[in-house]
Amino acid sequence: MRGESVFSLRRLGAIIAKEFVQMRRDRITFAMMVGIPLIQLCLFGYAINQDPRHLPTALVNADQGPLTRSIAASLQRSGYFDIVDGDLPERDAREALALGEAQFVITVPVDFERDIRRGRVPVLLVEADATDPGATSNAIAALPRIIDLALEREMARRSVESSAGPPRIDVRLHALYNPEAKTSFNIVPGLMGVILTMTMVMITALAMTRERERGTLEMLLSMPPRPLEVLAGKIIPYIFVAYVQIALILMAAKFLFAVPVIGSLPLLLFCAFFFVLANLGMGVTFSTLAKNQLQAVQMAFFFFLPSLLLSGFMFPFRGMPEWAQSIGNALPLTHFLRIVRGVMLKGNGMPEVIPDLWPICVFLVGSMSIAVIRYRQTLD
Amino acid sequence: MLSDGIAISVKGLGKRFDEKWVVDGVDLEVPAGSVFGFLGPNGSGKTTCIRMICGLLEPSSGSGRCLEFDILKQRERIKREVGYMTQRFALYEDLTVRENLLFVARAYEVDTPRLVADEVMEKFGLADRRNQLAGALSGGWKQRLSLAAAMLHEPRLLLLDEPTAGVDPKARRDFWSEIHELSRAGLTVLVTTHYMDEAERCSDLAYIANGKILTRGKPGFLTRESGLSTFRVHGEKLFELANRLRQFDGVEQVAAFGTELHVSGPDAALLTRALEANCGPGARYEPQETLLEDVFIHLMERARR
């Protein structure tokens, strides 16, 4: 017999090998792991259009005249736009969009007001983060009318007579990241997070509870493997499964839905690792709380539903009331969605990803700690 | 090796779940090399006791050692030296016989898991069923597989929790032959059971009820020590006779065995008087040896009072 090692790779190997055999035997679960991604991809082919308001908007303002202020006020009054930054340096505008801090950047050109007085048609550039077309489409549709009204009112108030008919502005829209406003561009990357959440939490919650329900936990505890070895042995096979799912979804994204992958694929896979672990930790935590497999499934759903509804997958995140947004912000899926969409559609790199990666890591540490603490060496 | 020839020694062992003491102040000494029968009704605390001894449950009170290891502090060592067969089949039903044994071999870090698994299958007659799913085995074969798994790492102490529940008589007998063979080879065996014929096969016995040990000793000693006298009654209208006898002083147990009644009580004189008064011309009675079963029912009745 070996010495008293605190962590033994051989014992870990024993559990991993056992898990893979069981996984192979359990055809239905195995089919679920491959089937769920495919079915969901087909089901969620179409998006849900909502009418989110108060979208954060930044102004790159080269003309501080009264007309510009009036237009800004009208935008704010419309309810669609929240002016978060009234005077953003131009070079920061792109970054704000990439980080998701602003949904719109409106650039007012130099001599905007003077040009209008002279009967010229100045260009008002509106850049939109169109990753989620559902989040921006209504606001974009309302935009020309809002600006025209503001202009009309301002001109009437100052009773400026124009020689060349009514004043006009050329509102030029740049829908960034998803220029054709394809909802599948938004949905398909999002599905990666949703599918991983669903399968990882559910399957690990079941895998551990099954050991208890079938009485095999008692034997497992009576043998040398330590809790950490058992936990790691349970989790590692599912990390492998997760990457199979990710590969499936990425291939579907590319070949079925023609979603571009602008950013770095390795970065995406790197971030996915933490997200997968966070969900596995959650699953194990549930399994230590659940008394039987039915309870485990119920708990998994209890976690899955808010993840689905409040993460910004189903409904645009900005369309939700604040309390719902704060719940959403506590869920790893919310942050992972931003990462996936950011990397795939915006080409975000490490610096832009960090703000959403650390909340996932916090969640990961939390869920794993609870899992390890709750998984006891004894049956008490 | 054990210096004092005692394999398990616990003192004041207790376990409380919520406010209820399931095991309450158990003192137990299991001699090395014995086949120690641990008897008691359902829910008497047998399983909880075993789980505390092998480190699966933390005792609420008491102390002790299992082999040369402290049951409170050296659980990891105990796990390596003890083979534990749970009451319920606890191997993986969705793994084959071979895969299960291979898993156990690797979990114990034996040097050549495949070889050891093959050897154990050969030894326990499982080789023909190596590729069958454990879930598809009959009760008797599941029990053999469990025993093989518990013996695979060559433990010095074997803990068997109701190993023969749900197993047919032939398989039960084979199982007990196996146990005695292992015991002859120097293994200490602690086994719990309900079956009195199995109790008679043990070298030492302890009887537990409501979490307390009521008595212990060699089988023959227990029947003598109980002081019970037993009579066998046969004849007609035994059912009515049994009901009448139960009313009498000195009659503690009246049990039907086929076409006979077994009547026993602690006071032989009182018992004879009761039989004389009730057995008419249609019924005869004669003394017979007191069975362990009579002793244990007697103990249970006394514990209840």
PDB file of C-alpha atoms in Angstrom, chain B residues 122-215:
ATOM      1  CA  GLU B 122     -10.648 -15.836 -10.494  1.00  0.00           C
ATOM      2  CA  LYS B 123     -10.620 -16.296  -6.730  1.00  0.00           C
ATOM      3  CA  PHE B 124     -14.282 -15.404  -6.236  1.00  0.00           C
ATOM      4  CA  GLY B 125     -15.516 -17.236  -9.322  1.00  0.00           C
ATOM      5  CA  LEU B 126     -16.471 -14.074 -11.136  1.00  0.00           C
ATOM      6  CA  ALA B 127     -14.278 -14.622 -14.186  1.00  0.00           C
ATOM      7  CA  ASP B 128     -17.131 -15.923 -16.351  1.00  0.00           C
ATOM      8  CA  ARG B 129     -19.157 -12.813 -15.626  1.00  0.00           C
ATOM      9  CA  ARG B 130     -16.402 -10.308 -16.037  1.00  0.00           C
ATOM     10  CA  ASN B 131     -18.163  -8.382 -18.783  1.00  0.00           C
ATOM     11  CA  GLN B 132     -21.644  -8.429 -17.277  1.00  0.00           C
ATOM     12  CA  LEU B 133     -23.037  -5.187 -15.932  1.00  0.00           C
ATOM     13  CA  ALA B 134     -23.126  -5.330 -12.152  1.00  0.00           C
ATOM     14  CA  GLY B 135     -26.748  -4.155 -12.215  1.00  0.00           C
ATOM     15  CA  ALA B 136     -27.714  -7.259 -14.200  1.00  0.00           C
ATOM     16  CA  LEU B 137     -26.316  -9.716 -11.623  1.00  0.00           C
ATOM     17  CA  SER B 138     -28.574 -11.690  -9.282  1.00  0.00           C
ATOM     18  CA  GLY B 139     -28.539 -11.011  -5.540  1.00  0.00           C
ATOM     19  CA  GLY B 140     -26.077 -13.793  -4.812  1.00  0.00           C
ATOM     20  CA  TRP B 141     -23.630 -12.685  -7.482  1.00  0.00           C
ATOM     21  CA  LYS B 142     -23.875  -9.054  -6.433  1.00  0.00           C
ATOM     22  CA  GLN B 143     -22.943 -10.174  -2.945  1.00  0.00           C
ATOM     23  CA  ARG B 144     -19.944 -12.116  -4.270  1.00  0.00           C
ATOM     24  CA  LEU B 145     -18.837  -9.105  -6.259  1.00  0.00           C
ATOM     25  CA  SER B 146     -19.168  -6.880  -3.178  1.00  0.00           C
ATOM     26  CA  LEU B 147     -17.129  -9.323  -1.150  1.00  0.00           C
ATOM     27  CA  ALA B 148     -14.498  -9.492  -3.884  1.00  0.00           C
ATOM     28  CA  ALA B 149     -14.324  -5.683  -3.947  1.00  0.00           C
ATOM     29  CA  ALA B 150     -14.018  -5.522  -0.168  1.00  0.00           C
ATOM     30  CA  MET B 151     -11.239  -8.146  -0.182  1.00  0.00           C
ATOM     31  CA  LEU B 152      -9.331  -6.826  -3.187  1.00  0.00           C
ATOM     32  CA  HIS B 153      -6.843  -4.742  -1.245  1.00  0.00           C
ATOM     33  CA  GLU B 154      -6.189  -7.582   1.205  1.00  0.00           C
ATOM     34  CA  PRO B 155      -7.581  -5.968   4.337  1.00  0.00           C
ATOM     35  CA  ARG B 156      -6.860  -7.273   7.815  1.00  0.00           C
ATOM     36  CA  LEU B 157     -10.368  -6.611   9.021  1.00  0.00           C
ATOM     37  CA  LEU B 158     -13.598  -7.220   7.151  1.00  0.00           C
ATOM     38  CA  LEU B 159     -16.793  -5.409   8.124  1.00  0.00           C
ATOM     39  CA  LEU B 160     -19.930  -6.969   6.684  1.00  0.00           C
ATOM     40  CA  ASP B 161     -23.251  -5.212   7.139  1.00  0.00           C
ATOM     41  CA  GLU B 162     -26.092  -7.693   6.655  1.00  0.00           C
ATOM     42  CA  PRO B 163     -24.248  -9.381   3.822  1.00  0.00           C
ATOM     43  CA  THR B 164     -26.808 -12.104   3.219  1.00  0.00           C
ATOM     44  CA  ALA B 165     -30.025 -10.054   3.094  1.00  0.00           C
ATOM     45  CA  GLY B 166     -31.969 -11.123   0.017  1.00  0.00           C
ATOM     46  CA  VAL B 167     -29.686 -14.008  -0.885  1.00  0.00           C
ATOM     47  CA  ASP B 168     -30.935 -17.570  -1.409  1.00  0.00           C
ATOM     48  CA  PRO B 169     -30.018 -20.331   1.121  1.00  0.00           C
ATOM     49  CA  LYS B 170     -27.449 -22.016  -1.114  1.00  0.00           C
ATOM     50  CA  ALA B 171     -25.606 -18.769  -1.793  1.00  0.00           C
ATOM     51  CA  ARG B 172     -25.843 -17.935   1.908  1.00  0.00           C
ATOM     52  CA  ARG B 173     -24.218 -21.197   2.882  1.00  0.00           C
ATOM     53  CA  ASP B 174     -21.459 -20.739   0.285  1.00  0.00           C
ATOM     54  CA  PHE B 175     -20.917 -17.228   1.543  1.00  0.00           C
ATOM     55  CA  TRP B 176     -20.447 -18.412   5.110  1.00  0.00           C
ATOM     56  CA  SER B 177     -17.991 -21.097   4.053  1.00  0.00           C
ATOM     57  CA  GLU B 178     -16.044 -18.348   2.360  1.00  0.00           C
ATOM     58  CA  ILE B 179     -16.103 -16.229   5.531  1.00  0.00           C
ATOM     59  CA  HIS B 180     -14.809 -19.092   7.647  1.00  0.00           C
ATOM     60  CA  GLU B 181     -12.076 -19.793   5.150  1.00  0.00           C
ATOM     61  CA  LEU B 182     -10.975 -16.162   5.222  1.00  0.00           C
ATOM     62  CA  SER B 183     -11.097 -16.219   9.001  1.00  0.00           C
ATOM     63  CA  ARG B 184      -8.893 -19.307   9.099  1.00  0.00           C
ATOM     64  CA  ALA B 185      -6.392 -17.391   6.984  1.00  0.00           C
ATOM     65  CA  GLY B 186      -6.136 -14.856   9.800  1.00  0.00           C
ATOM     66  CA  LEU B 187      -8.735 -12.255   8.844  1.00  0.00           C
ATOM     67  CA  THR B 188     -10.939 -10.717  11.527  1.00  0.00           C
ATOM     68  CA  VAL B 189     -14.592 -10.496  10.485  1.00  0.00           C
ATOM     69  CA  LEU B 190     -17.327  -8.381  12.030  1.00  0.00           C
ATOM     70  CA  VAL B 191     -20.703  -9.281  10.582  1.00  0.00           C
ATOM     71  CA  THR B 192     -24.200  -8.023  11.330  1.00  0.00           C
ATOM     72  CA  THR B 193     -27.194 -10.240  10.748  1.00  0.00           C
ATOM     73  CA  HIS B 194     -30.803 -10.979  11.633  1.00  0.00           C
ATOM     74  CA  TYR B 195     -30.548 -14.671  10.928  1.00  0.00           C
ATOM     75  CA  MET B 196     -30.149 -16.886  13.966  1.00  0.00           C
ATOM     76  CA  ASP B 197     -28.645 -19.763  12.001  1.00  0.00           C
ATOM     77  CA  GLU B 198     -25.929 -17.314  10.984  1.00  0.00           C
ATOM     78  CA  ALA B 199     -25.500 -16.167  14.570  1.00  0.00           C
ATOM     79  CA  GLU B 200     -24.794 -19.790  15.533  1.00  0.00           C
ATOM     80  CA  ARG B 201     -21.945 -19.829  13.004  1.00  0.00           C
ATOM     81  CA  CYS B 202     -20.137 -16.950  14.705  1.00  0.00           C
ATOM     82  CA  SER B 203     -17.362 -17.438  17.226  1.00  0.00           C
ATOM     83  CA  ASP B 204     -18.437 -14.449  19.306  1.00  0.00           C
ATOM     84  CA  LEU B 205     -21.696 -12.529  19.562  1.00  0.00           C
ATOM     85  CA  ALA B 206     -22.955  -9.204  20.799  1.00  0.00           C
ATOM     86  CA  TYR B 207     -26.586  -8.205  20.899  1.00  0.00           C
ATOM     87  CA  ILE B 208     -27.580  -4.587  20.500  1.00  0.00           C
ATOM     88  CA  ALA B 209     -31.029  -3.013  20.927  1.00  0.00           C
ATOM     89  CA  ASN B 210     -31.996   0.675  21.036  1.00  0.00           C
ATOM     90  CA  GLY B 211     -28.358   1.637  20.662  1.00  0.00           C
ATOM     91  CA  LYS B 212     -27.181  -0.284  23.726  1.00  0.00           C
ATOM     92  CA  ILE B 213     -25.343  -3.585  23.941  1.00  0.00           C
ATOM     93  CA  LEU B 214     -27.530  -5.954  25.939  1.00  0.00           C
ATOM     94  CA  THR B 215     -25.271  -8.977  26.091  1.00  0.00           C
TER      95      THR B 215
END
